[in-house]
Coordinates of N, CA and C and ligand atoms in Angstrom, one line a residue:
M161 N 14.3 -2.6 10.3 CA 13.8 -3.1 9.0 C 13.9 -2.0 8.0
R162 N 14.0 -2.4 6.7 CA 14.1 -1.4 5.6 C 12.7 -0.8 5.4
K163 N 12.6 0.5 5.3 CA 11.3 1.1 5.1 C 10.9 1.0 3.7
L164 N 9.6 1.4 3.4 CA 9.1 1.2 2.1 C 8.3 2.5 1.7
A165 N 8.7 3.0 0.6 CA 7.9 4.1 0.0 C 7.2 3.6 -1.2
A166 N 5.9 3.4 -1.1 CA 5.1 2.8 -2.2 C 4.2 3.8 -2.8
G167 N 4.2 3.9 -4.1 CA 3.4 4.8 -4.9 C 2.2 4.1 -5.6
N168 N 1.0 4.7 -5.4 CA -0.2 4.1 -6.1 C -0.7 5.2 -7.1
W169 N -0.5 4.8 -8.3 CA -0.9 5.8 -9.4 C -2.4 5.8 -9.7
K170 N -3.1 4.9 -9.1 CA -4.5 4.8 -9.4 C -4.8 4.8 -10.9
M171 N -5.9 5.4 -11.3 CA -6.2 5.4 -12.8 C -5.5 6.6 -13.4
N172 N -4.2 6.7 -13.3 CA -3.5 7.9 -13.9 C -2.2 7.3 -14.5
G173 N -1.9 7.8 -15.7 CA -0.6 7.5 -16.3 C -0.8 6.9 -17.7
L174 N -0.1 7.5 -18.6 CA 0.0 7.0 -20.0 C 1.5 6.7 -20.3
G175 N 1.8 6.3 -21.5 CA 3.2 5.9 -21.8 C 4.1 7.1 -21.5
E176 N 3.7 8.3 -21.7 CA 4.6 9.4 -21.4 C 5.0 9.5 -20.0
S177 N 4.2 8.9 -19.1 CA 4.5 8.9 -17.6 C 5.8 8.1 -17.3
L178 N 6.2 7.3 -18.2 CA 7.5 6.5 -18.0 C 8.7 7.5 -17.7
S179 N 8.6 8.7 -18.3 CA 9.7 9.6 -18.1 C 9.8 10.0 -16.6
E180 N 8.7 9.9 -15.9 CA 8.8 10.2 -14.4 C 9.5 9.1 -13.7
I181 N 9.4 7.9 -14.2 CA 10.1 6.8 -13.5 C 11.5 6.8 -13.8
R182 N 11.8 7.2 -15.1 CA 13.3 7.3 -15.5 C 13.9 8.4 -14.6
A183 N 13.2 9.5 -14.5 CA 13.7 10.6 -13.7 C 13.9 10.2 -12.2
L184 N 13.0 9.4 -11.7 CA 13.1 9.0 -10.3 C 14.3 8.0 -10.1
A185 N 14.4 7.1 -11.1 CA 15.5 6.1 -11.0 C 16.8 6.8 -11.1
E186 N 16.9 7.9 -11.9 CA 18.1 8.6 -12.1 C 18.5 9.4 -10.8
A187 N 17.5 10.0 -10.2 CA 17.7 10.8 -9.0 C 18.0 10.0 -7.8
H188 N 17.5 8.7 -7.8 CA 17.7 7.9 -6.6 C 18.2 6.5 -7.0
P189 N 19.5 6.5 -7.4 CA 20.0 5.2 -7.9 C 20.2 4.2 -6.8
A190 N 20.4 4.7 -5.5 CA 20.6 3.7 -4.4 C 19.8 4.3 -3.2
P191 N 18.5 4.2 -3.3 CA 17.7 4.8 -2.2 C 17.9 4.0 -0.9
A192 N 17.7 4.8 0.2 CA 17.9 4.2 1.6 C 16.7 3.4 2.0
C193 N 15.7 3.4 1.2 CA 14.5 2.6 1.6 C 14.1 1.9 0.3
D194 N 13.2 0.9 0.5 CA 12.6 0.2 -0.7 C 11.7 1.2 -1.4
V195 N 11.7 1.2 -2.7 CA 10.8 2.1 -3.5 C 10.0 1.2 -4.4
L196 N 8.7 1.5 -4.4 CA 7.7 0.7 -5.2 C 6.8 1.7 -5.9
I197 N 6.5 1.4 -7.2 CA 5.4 2.1 -7.9 C 4.4 1.1 -8.4
C198 N 3.1 1.4 -8.1 CA 2.0 0.5 -8.6 C 1.3 1.4 -9.7
P199 N 1.6 1.2 -10.9 CA 0.9 2.0 -12.0 C -0.4 1.3 -12.4
P200 N -1.2 1.9 -13.3 CA -2.3 1.1 -13.8 C -1.7 -0.1 -14.6
S201 N -2.5 -1.2 -14.7 CA -2.0 -2.5 -15.2 C -1.5 -2.3 -16.6
T202 N -2.1 -1.4 -17.4 CA -1.7 -1.1 -18.8 C -0.2 -0.7 -18.9
L203 N 0.4 -0.2 -17.8 CA 1.7 0.3 -17.8 C 2.7 -0.6 -17.1
L204 N 2.2 -1.6 -16.4 CA 3.1 -2.4 -15.5 C 4.3 -3.0 -16.2
A205 N 4.1 -3.6 -17.3 CA 5.3 -4.3 -18.0 C 6.3 -3.2 -18.4
R206 N 5.8 -2.2 -19.1 CA 6.7 -1.1 -19.6 C 7.4 -0.4 -18.4
L207 N 6.7 -0.2 -17.4 CA 7.3 0.5 -16.2 C 8.3 -0.4 -15.5
S208 N 8.0 -1.7 -15.5 CA 9.0 -2.6 -14.9 C 10.3 -2.6 -15.6
D209 N 10.2 -2.5 -17.0 CA 11.4 -2.4 -17.8 C 12.1 -1.1 -17.5
A210 N 11.4 0.0 -17.4 CA 12.0 1.3 -17.3 C 12.5 1.6 -15.9
A211 N 12.0 0.9 -14.9 CA 12.3 1.3 -13.5 C 13.7 1.0 -13.1
G212 N 14.3 -0.1 -13.7 CA 15.7 -0.4 -13.2 C 15.6 -1.2 -11.9
D213 N 16.8 -1.5 -11.4 CA 16.8 -2.4 -10.2 C 16.4 -1.7 -8.9
A214 N 16.5 -0.4 -8.8 CA 16.3 0.3 -7.5 C 14.8 0.5 -7.2
I215 N 14.0 0.3 -8.3 CA 12.5 0.6 -8.1 C 11.7 -0.7 -8.4
A216 N 11.0 -1.1 -7.4 CA 10.1 -2.3 -7.6 C 8.8 -1.8 -8.2
T217 N 8.1 -2.8 -8.8 CA 6.8 -2.4 -9.4 C 5.7 -3.4 -8.9
G218 N 4.5 -3.0 -9.0 CA 3.4 -3.8 -8.5 C 2.1 -3.4 -9.1
A219 N 1.0 -4.1 -8.8 CA -0.3 -3.8 -9.3 C -1.2 -3.2 -8.2
Q220 N -2.3 -2.7 -8.6 CA -3.2 -2.0 -7.6 C -4.3 -3.0 -7.1
D221 N -4.4 -4.1 -7.7 CA -5.4 -5.1 -7.4 C -5.1 -6.4 -8.2
C222 N -5.7 -7.5 -7.8 CA -5.6 -8.7 -8.6 C -6.8 -9.5 -8.3
H223 N -7.2 -10.4 -9.2 CA -8.3 -11.4 -8.9 C -7.7 -12.5 -8.0
A224 N -8.6 -13.1 -7.3 CA -8.2 -14.2 -6.4 C -7.8 -15.5 -7.2
N225 N -8.4 -15.6 -8.4 CA -8.1 -16.9 -9.2 C -6.9 -16.7 -10.1
E226 N -6.4 -17.8 -10.5 CA -5.2 -17.8 -11.4 C -5.5 -17.5 -12.8
T227 N -6.6 -18.1 -13.3 CA -7.1 -17.8 -14.7 C -8.6 -18.0 -14.6
G228 N -9.3 -17.7 -15.8 CA -10.7 -18.0 -15.8 C -11.5 -16.9 -16.5
A229 N -12.8 -17.1 -16.5 CA -13.8 -16.2 -17.1 C -14.1 -15.0 -16.2
H230 N -13.1 -14.1 -16.2 CA -13.3 -12.9 -15.3 C -12.9 -11.6 -16.1
T231 N -13.8 -11.2 -17.0 CA -13.5 -10.2 -18.0 C -13.1 -8.9 -17.2
G232 N -11.9 -8.4 -17.7 CA -11.4 -7.1 -17.1 C -10.5 -7.3 -16.0
D233 N -10.4 -8.5 -15.4 CA -9.6 -8.7 -14.2 C -8.2 -9.2 -14.6
I234 N -7.2 -9.0 -13.7 CA -5.9 -9.6 -13.9 C -5.6 -10.5 -12.7
S235 N -4.8 -11.5 -12.9 CA -4.5 -12.4 -11.8 C -3.1 -12.0 -11.2
A236 N -2.8 -12.5 -10.1 CA -1.5 -12.2 -9.4 C -0.4 -12.8 -10.3
E237 N -0.7 -13.9 -10.9 CA 0.3 -14.5 -11.8 C 0.7 -13.6 -13.0
M238 N -0.4 -12.9 -13.5 CA -0.1 -11.9 -14.6 C 0.7 -10.8 -14.1
V239 N 0.4 -10.4 -12.9 CA 1.2 -9.3 -12.3 C 2.7 -9.7 -12.2
A240 N 2.9 -10.9 -11.8 CA 4.3 -11.4 -11.7 C 4.9 -11.5 -13.1
D241 N 4.1 -12.0 -14.0 CA 4.6 -12.1 -15.4 C 5.0 -10.8 -16.0
A242 N 4.4 -9.7 -15.6 CA 4.6 -8.4 -16.1 C 5.8 -7.7 -15.4
G243 N 6.4 -8.4 -14.4 CA 7.5 -7.9 -13.7 C 7.2 -7.3 -12.3
G244 N 6.0 -7.4 -11.9 CA 5.6 -6.9 -10.6 C 6.0 -7.8 -9.4
T245 N 6.3 -7.2 -8.3 CA 6.6 -8.0 -7.1 C 5.7 -7.8 -5.9
Y246 N 4.8 -6.8 -6.1 CA 3.8 -6.5 -5.0 C 2.4 -6.3 -5.7
V247 N 1.4 -6.5 -4.8 CA 0.1 -6.1 -5.3 C -0.6 -5.4 -4.1
I248 N -1.3 -4.3 -4.3 CA -2.1 -3.7 -3.3 C -3.5 -4.4 -3.3
V249 N -3.9 -4.8 -2.1 CA -5.3 -5.4 -2.0 C -6.1 -4.7 -1.0
G250 N -7.4 -4.5 -1.3 CA -8.3 -3.9 -0.3 C -8.2 -2.4 -0.1
H251 N -7.7 -1.7 -1.2 CA -7.7 -0.2 -1.1 C -9.1 0.2 -0.9
S252 N -9.2 1.3 -0.1 CA -10.6 1.8 0.2 C -11.4 2.1 -1.0
E253 N -10.7 2.5 -2.1 CA -11.5 2.8 -3.3 C -12.0 1.5 -3.9
R254 N -11.3 0.4 -3.8 CA -11.8 -0.9 -4.2 C -12.9 -1.4 -3.3
R255 N -12.7 -1.2 -2.0 CA -13.8 -1.6 -1.1 C -15.1 -0.9 -1.3
T256 N -15.0 0.5 -1.6 CA -16.2 1.3 -1.9 C -16.7 1.1 -3.3
D257 N -15.9 1.2 -4.3 CA -16.4 1.2 -5.7 C -16.8 -0.2 -6.1
H258 N -16.1 -1.2 -5.6 CA -16.3 -2.6 -6.0 C -16.9 -3.5 -5.0
G259 N -17.3 -3.0 -3.9 CA -17.9 -3.8 -2.8 C -17.0 -4.9 -2.2
E260 N -15.7 -4.6 -2.2 CA -14.8 -5.7 -1.7 C -14.9 -5.8 -0.2
T261 N -15.1 -7.0 0.3 CA -15.2 -7.3 1.7 C -13.8 -7.8 2.2
D262 N -13.7 -7.9 3.6 CA -12.5 -8.5 4.1 C -12.2 -9.9 3.6
D263 N -13.3 -10.7 3.3 CA -13.1 -12.0 2.8 C -12.5 -11.9 1.4
T264 N -13.0 -11.0 0.6 CA -12.4 -10.8 -0.8 C -11.0 -10.5 -0.7
V265 N -10.7 -9.5 0.2 CA -9.3 -9.0 0.3 C -8.4 -10.1 0.8
N266 N -8.9 -10.9 1.7 CA -8.1 -12.0 2.2 C -7.7 -13.0 1.1
A267 N -8.7 -13.3 0.3 CA -8.5 -14.2 -0.9 C -7.5 -13.7 -1.9
K268 N -7.6 -12.3 -2.1 CA -6.6 -11.7 -3.0 C -5.2 -11.7 -2.4
A269 N -5.1 -11.5 -1.1 CA -3.7 -11.5 -0.5 C -3.1 -12.9 -0.7
R270 N -4.0 -13.9 -0.5 CA -3.4 -15.3 -0.6 C -3.1 -15.6 -2.1
A271 N -3.8 -15.0 -3.0 CA -3.5 -15.1 -4.4 C -2.1 -14.5 -4.7
A272 N -1.9 -13.4 -4.1 CA -0.6 -12.7 -4.3 C 0.5 -13.6 -3.8
W273 N 0.4 -14.2 -2.7 CA 1.4 -15.1 -2.2 C 1.6 -16.3 -3.1
R274 N 0.5 -16.8 -3.6 CA 0.6 -18.0 -4.5 C 1.5 -17.7 -5.7
A275 N 1.4 -16.4 -6.1 CA 2.2 -16.0 -7.3 C 3.6 -15.5 -6.9
G276 N 3.9 -15.6 -5.6 CA 5.2 -15.1 -5.2 C 5.3 -13.6 -5.0
L277 N 4.2 -12.9 -4.9 CA 4.2 -11.5 -4.7 C 4.0 -11.2 -3.2
S278 N 4.4 -10.0 -2.8 CA 4.0 -9.4 -1.5 C 2.7 -8.7 -1.6
A279 N 1.8 -8.9 -0.6 CA 0.5 -8.2 -0.6 C 0.6 -7.0 0.3
I280 N 0.1 -5.9 -0.2 CA 0.0 -4.7 0.7 C -1.5 -4.6 1.0
V281 N -1.9 -5.0 2.2 CA -3.3 -5.1 2.6 C -3.7 -3.7 3.3
C282 N -4.7 -3.1 2.6 CA -5.1 -1.8 3.1 C -6.3 -1.8 4.0
V283 N -6.2 -1.0 5.1 CA -7.3 -0.9 6.0 C -7.5 0.6 6.4
G284 N -8.6 0.9 7.0 CA -8.8 2.3 7.4 C -10.2 2.6 7.6
E285 N -10.5 3.5 8.6 CA -11.8 3.9 9.0 C -12.3 5.1 8.2
T286 N -13.6 5.2 8.1 CA -14.3 6.4 7.5 C -14.3 7.5 8.6
L287 N -14.6 8.7 8.1 CA -14.7 9.9 9.1 C -15.8 9.6 10.1
A288 N -16.9 9.1 9.7 CA -18.0 8.8 10.6 C -17.6 7.8 11.7
Q289 N -16.9 6.8 11.2 CA -16.4 5.8 12.2 C -15.4 6.4 13.2
R290 N -14.5 7.3 12.7 CA -13.6 7.9 13.6 C -14.3 8.8 14.6
E291 N -15.3 9.6 14.1 CA -16.0 10.5 15.0 C -16.8 9.7 16.0
A292 N -17.2 8.5 15.7 CA -17.9 7.7 16.6 C -17.0 6.9 17.6
G293 N -15.7 7.2 17.5 CA -14.8 6.5 18.4 C -14.5 5.1 18.0
E294 N -14.7 4.8 16.7 CA -14.6 3.3 16.3 C -13.4 3.0 15.5
A295 N -12.5 4.0 15.4 CA -11.3 3.8 14.5 C -10.6 2.5 14.8
L296 N -10.2 2.3 16.1 CA -9.4 1.1 16.4 C -10.2 -0.2 16.2
S297 N -11.5 -0.2 16.6 CA -12.2 -1.4 16.4 C -12.5 -1.7 14.9
V298 N -12.7 -0.7 14.1 CA -13.0 -0.9 12.7 C -11.7 -1.4 12.0
V299 N -10.6 -0.8 12.3 CA -9.3 -1.1 11.7 C -8.9 -2.5 12.2
G300 N -9.1 -2.8 13.5 CA -8.7 -4.1 14.0 C -9.5 -5.2 13.4
A301 N -10.8 -5.0 13.1 CA -11.6 -6.0 12.5 C -11.1 -6.2 11.0
Q302 N -10.8 -5.1 10.4 CA -10.3 -5.3 9.0 C -9.0 -6.0 8.9
V303 N -8.1 -5.7 9.9 CA -6.8 -6.5 9.9 C -7.1 -8.0 10.2
A304 N -8.0 -8.2 11.1 CA -8.3 -9.6 11.5 C -8.9 -10.4 10.2
G305 N -9.7 -9.7 9.5 CA -10.4 -10.4 8.4 C -9.6 -10.4 7.1
S306 N -8.8 -9.3 6.9 CA -8.2 -9.2 5.6 C -6.8 -9.8 5.5
V307 N -6.1 -9.8 6.6 CA -4.7 -10.4 6.6 C -4.9 -11.9 6.8
P308 N -4.5 -12.7 5.8 CA -4.7 -14.2 5.9 C -3.8 -14.8 7.0
D309 N -4.3 -16.0 7.5 CA -3.4 -16.8 8.3 C -2.1 -17.1 7.6
G310 N -1.1 -17.3 8.3 CA 0.2 -17.6 7.6 C 1.0 -16.5 7.1
A311 N 0.5 -15.3 7.4 CA 1.2 -14.1 6.9 C 2.6 -14.0 7.4
R312 N 3.6 -13.6 6.6 CA 5.0 -13.5 7.0 C 5.5 -12.1 6.7
A313 N 6.5 -11.7 7.4 CA 7.1 -10.4 7.2 C 7.5 -10.2 5.7
A314 N 8.0 -11.3 5.1 CA 8.5 -11.2 3.7 C 7.4 -11.0 2.7
N315 N 6.2 -11.4 3.1 CA 5.2 -11.3 2.0 C 3.9 -10.5 2.3
T316 N 4.0 -9.8 3.5 CA 2.8 -9.0 3.9 C 3.2 -7.6 4.4
V317 N 2.5 -6.6 3.9 CA 2.6 -5.3 4.4 C 1.2 -4.8 4.7
V318 N 1.0 -4.1 5.8 CA -0.3 -3.5 6.1 C -0.2 -2.0 5.9
A319 N -1.2 -1.5 5.2 CA -1.2 0.0 5.0 C -2.4 0.5 5.7
Y320 N -2.2 1.4 6.7 CA -3.3 2.1 7.4 C -3.6 3.4 6.6
E321 N -4.8 3.4 6.0 CA -5.2 4.6 5.3 C -6.6 5.1 5.7
P322 N -6.6 6.1 6.6 CA -7.9 6.6 7.0 C -8.7 7.1 5.7
V323 N -9.9 6.6 5.5 CA -10.6 6.9 4.2 C -10.7 8.4 4.0
W324 N -10.9 9.1 5.1 CA -11.1 10.6 5.1 C -9.8 11.4 4.8
A325 N -8.7 10.7 4.8 CA -7.4 11.4 4.6 C -6.9 11.1 3.2
I326 N -7.5 10.2 2.4 CA -7.0 9.9 1.1 C -7.5 10.9 0.1
G327 N -6.5 11.6 -0.5 CA -6.7 12.6 -1.5 C -7.4 13.8 -1.1
T328 N -7.4 14.1 0.2 CA -8.2 15.2 0.8 C -7.3 16.3 1.3
G329 N -6.0 16.0 1.5 CA -5.1 17.0 2.2 C -5.3 17.0 3.7
K330 N -6.2 16.2 4.2 CA -6.4 16.1 5.7 C -5.5 14.9 6.2
V331 N -4.8 15.1 7.3 CA -4.0 14.1 7.8 C -4.3 14.0 9.3
P332 N -4.3 12.7 9.8 CA -4.5 12.6 11.3 C -3.4 13.2 12.0
T333 N -3.6 13.5 13.3 CA -2.4 13.9 14.1 C -1.4 12.8 14.3
L334 N -0.2 13.1 14.6 CA 0.8 12.1 14.8 C 0.4 11.1 15.9
E335 N -0.3 11.7 16.9 CA -0.8 10.8 18.0 C -1.8 9.8 17.5
E336 N -2.7 10.3 16.6 CA -3.7 9.4 16.1 C -3.1 8.3 15.2
I337 N -2.1 8.7 14.4 CA -1.4 7.7 13.6 C -0.7 6.7 14.5
A338 N 0.0 7.2 15.5 CA 0.7 6.3 16.4 C -0.2 5.3 17.1
E339 N -1.3 5.8 17.5 CA -2.3 5.0 18.3 C -2.8 3.8 17.4
V340 N -3.1 4.1 16.1 CA -3.6 3.1 15.2 C -2.5 2.1 14.9
H341 N -1.3 2.6 14.6 CA -0.2 1.8 14.2 C 0.3 0.9 15.3
D342 N 0.3 1.4 16.5 CA 0.7 0.6 17.7 C -0.4 -0.5 17.9
D343 N -1.6 -0.2 17.7 CA -2.7 -1.2 17.9 C -2.6 -2.3 16.8
I344 N -2.3 -1.9 15.6 CA -2.2 -2.9 14.5 C -1.0 -3.8 14.8
R345 N 0.1 -3.2 15.2 CA 1.3 -4.0 15.6 C 0.9 -5.0 16.7
A346 N 0.2 -4.5 17.7 CA -0.1 -5.4 18.8 C -1.0 -6.6 18.4
R347 N -1.9 -6.2 17.5 CA -2.9 -7.3 17.0 C -2.1 -8.3 16.2
L348 N -1.2 -7.8 15.3 CA -0.4 -8.7 14.5 C 0.5 -9.6 15.3
K349 N 1.1 -9.0 16.4 CA 2.0 -9.8 17.3 C 1.2 -10.9 18.0
A350 N 0.0 -10.5 18.4 CA -0.9 -11.5 19.1 C -1.2 -12.7 18.2
R351 N -1.2 -12.4 17.0 CA -1.6 -13.5 16.0 C -0.4 -14.2 15.4
F352 N 0.6 -13.4 15.1 CA 1.8 -14.0 14.3 C 3.1 -14.1 15.1
G353 N 3.0 -13.6 16.4 CA 4.2 -13.7 17.2 C 5.3 -12.8 16.7
A354 N 6.6 -13.2 16.9 CA 7.7 -12.4 16.5 C 7.8 -12.1 15.0
E355 N 7.1 -12.9 14.2 CA 7.1 -12.6 12.8 C 6.5 -11.2 12.5
A356 N 5.6 -10.8 13.4 CA 4.9 -9.5 13.2 C 5.9 -8.3 13.4
D357 N 7.0 -8.5 14.1 CA 8.0 -7.4 14.3 C 8.5 -7.0 13.0
G358 N 8.6 -7.9 12.0 CA 9.2 -7.5 10.7 C 8.2 -7.1 9.6
M359 N 6.9 -7.1 10.0 CA 5.9 -6.7 9.0 C 5.9 -5.2 8.9
R360 N 6.0 -4.7 7.7 CA 6.0 -3.3 7.5 C 4.6 -2.7 7.6
L361 N 4.4 -1.6 8.4 CA 3.2 -0.9 8.5 C 3.3 0.4 7.9
L362 N 2.6 0.6 6.8 CA 2.6 1.9 6.1 C 1.5 2.8 6.5
Y363 N 1.8 4.1 6.5 CA 0.7 5.1 6.7 C 0.4 5.6 5.3
G364 N -0.9 5.8 5.0 CA -1.3 6.4 3.7 C -2.4 7.4 3.9
G365 N -2.4 8.5 3.2 CA -3.4 9.5 3.2 C -2.8 10.9 3.2
S366 N -2.7 11.5 2.0 CA -2.2 12.9 1.9 C -0.8 13.0 2.4
V367 N 0.1 12.0 2.2 CA 1.5 12.1 2.5 C 2.1 13.0 1.4
K368 N 2.9 14.0 1.8 CA 3.6 14.9 0.8 C 5.0 15.0 1.3
P369 N 5.9 15.6 0.4 CA 7.3 15.8 0.9 C 7.3 16.6 2.2
G370 N 6.4 17.6 2.3 CA 6.5 18.5 3.5 C 6.0 17.8 4.8
N371 N 5.3 16.8 4.8 CA 4.8 16.1 6.1 C 5.4 14.7 6.3
A372 N 6.2 14.3 5.3 CA 6.7 12.9 5.3 C 7.6 12.6 6.5
A373 N 8.5 13.5 6.7 CA 9.5 13.2 7.8 C 8.9 13.0 9.1
E374 N 7.9 13.9 9.5 CA 7.4 13.7 10.8 C 6.5 12.5 10.9
I375 N 5.8 12.2 9.8 CA 5.0 10.9 9.8 C 5.9 9.7 9.9
F376 N 7.1 9.7 9.2 CA 8.0 8.6 9.3 C 8.6 8.5 10.6
G377 N 8.7 9.6 11.4 CA 9.3 9.5 12.7 C 8.3 9.0 13.8
T378 N 7.1 8.6 13.3 CA 6.0 8.2 14.3 C 6.1 6.7 14.6
S379 N 5.7 6.4 15.8 CA 5.8 5.0 16.3 C 5.2 4.0 15.3
N380 N 5.9 3.0 15.0 CA 5.4 1.9 14.2 C 5.0 2.2 12.8
V381 N 5.6 3.4 12.3 CA 5.4 3.7 10.8 C 6.6 3.3 10.1
D382 N 6.5 2.4 9.2 CA 7.6 1.8 8.5 C 7.6 2.2 7.0
G383 N 6.9 3.3 6.7 CA 6.9 3.7 5.3 C 5.5 4.3 5.0
A384 N 5.3 4.5 3.7 CA 4.1 5.2 3.3 C 3.5 4.6 2.0
L385 N 2.2 4.7 1.9 CA 1.5 4.4 0.6 C 1.0 5.7 0.1
V386 N 1.5 6.1 -1.0 CA 1.3 7.5 -1.5 C 0.5 7.5 -2.8
G387 N -0.5 8.3 -2.9 CA -1.3 8.4 -4.1 C -0.8 9.6 -4.9
G388 N -1.4 10.7 -4.8 CA -1.2 11.9 -5.6 C 0.3 12.3 -5.7
A389 N 1.0 12.3 -4.6 CA 2.4 12.7 -4.6 C 3.4 11.7 -5.1
S390 N 2.8 10.6 -5.6 CA 3.7 9.6 -6.3 C 3.8 9.8 -7.8
L391 N 3.0 10.6 -8.3 CA 2.9 10.8 -9.8 C 4.0 11.5 -10.4
K392 N 4.6 12.4 -9.6 CA 5.7 13.2 -10.1 C 7.0 12.8 -9.4
A393 N 8.1 12.6 -10.2 CA 9.3 12.1 -9.6 C 9.8 13.1 -8.6
E394 N 9.6 14.4 -8.8 CA 10.2 15.3 -7.8 C 9.5 15.2 -6.4
D395 N 8.1 15.1 -6.4 CA 7.4 14.9 -5.2 C 7.7 13.6 -4.5
F396 N 7.7 12.5 -5.3 CA 7.9 11.2 -4.7 C 9.4 11.1 -4.2
G397 N 10.3 11.7 -5.0 CA 11.7 11.8 -4.5 C 11.8 12.5 -3.2
G398 N 11.0 13.5 -2.9 CA 11.1 14.2 -1.7 C 10.7 13.3 -0.5
I399 N 9.7 12.4 -0.8 CA 9.2 11.5 0.2 C 10.2 10.4 0.4
I400 N 10.9 9.9 -0.6 CA 11.9 8.9 -0.5 C 13.1 9.5 0.3
A401 N 13.4 10.7 0.1 CA 14.5 11.4 0.8 C 14.2 11.5 2.3
A402 N 12.9 11.7 2.6 CA 12.5 11.9 4.0 C 12.5 10.5 4.7
L403 N 12.5 9.4 4.0 CA 12.6 8.1 4.6 C 14.0 7.7 4.9
A404 N 15.0 8.4 4.4 CA 16.4 8.0 4.5 C 16.9 8.1 5.9
Ligands
LIG100 C1 -3.9 6.3 -1.6 O1 -4.8 6.3 -2.5 O2 -3.4 5.2 -1.3 C2 -3.5 7.5 -1.1 C3 -2.8 7.5 0.1 O3 -3.7 8.7 -1.8 P1 -3.2 10.2 -1.5 O4 -1.7 10.1 -1.1 O5 -3.4 10.9 -2.7 O6 -4.0 10.7 -0.3

């Protein structure tokens, strides 16, 4: 399957940041993997225009409803209208800061599909859960609850992001990453059969150009969800090159 390098800009980026996208597109006109940038929603339309054909764009969240009285939210249809083709749902920062549950995330993933987008469903354990030996059970329960019935390889990506590795510079061992990714694949196969073979499983949490190649060489890792290192074309370009 074609791997995916997905960048999550979080609440970073102004109009001037479009120069990073132009630089990325220029440096990687025909990348060997799929490349995606999820900027803040204020930049999505402009970035979609600037990104060119080789870089897909998406949002960092969407509301489950199509329209309505939800001040401050955007719908999956609005993401598509702005040129996006993906939406991240259930990022740990949304789960923590906005109290999103597996049910919320599940509804948002279905909203993404309704609008013709691919959903990147995020899961991951806290440090306390890992130290208690609960990583597999916590992540397994999140996958079960957050990935909707009917998921297909073409519209669903699962991102394993240990909460303690996001933005901290700490990364699990390759064995730990493989253990979780193998377990997620097995759970998806048990539920979705052969369709699960084509679902991309991303690792996320302090991926940098320097550690990307070994992480991408790990069992059942089909790409990365990248925060900090996606903001600069040079850093993200190094990660894209490692995926080739
Ligand atoms: C993320 O927020 O999805 C993430 C992985 O962040 P970072 O790469 O900065 O750890």
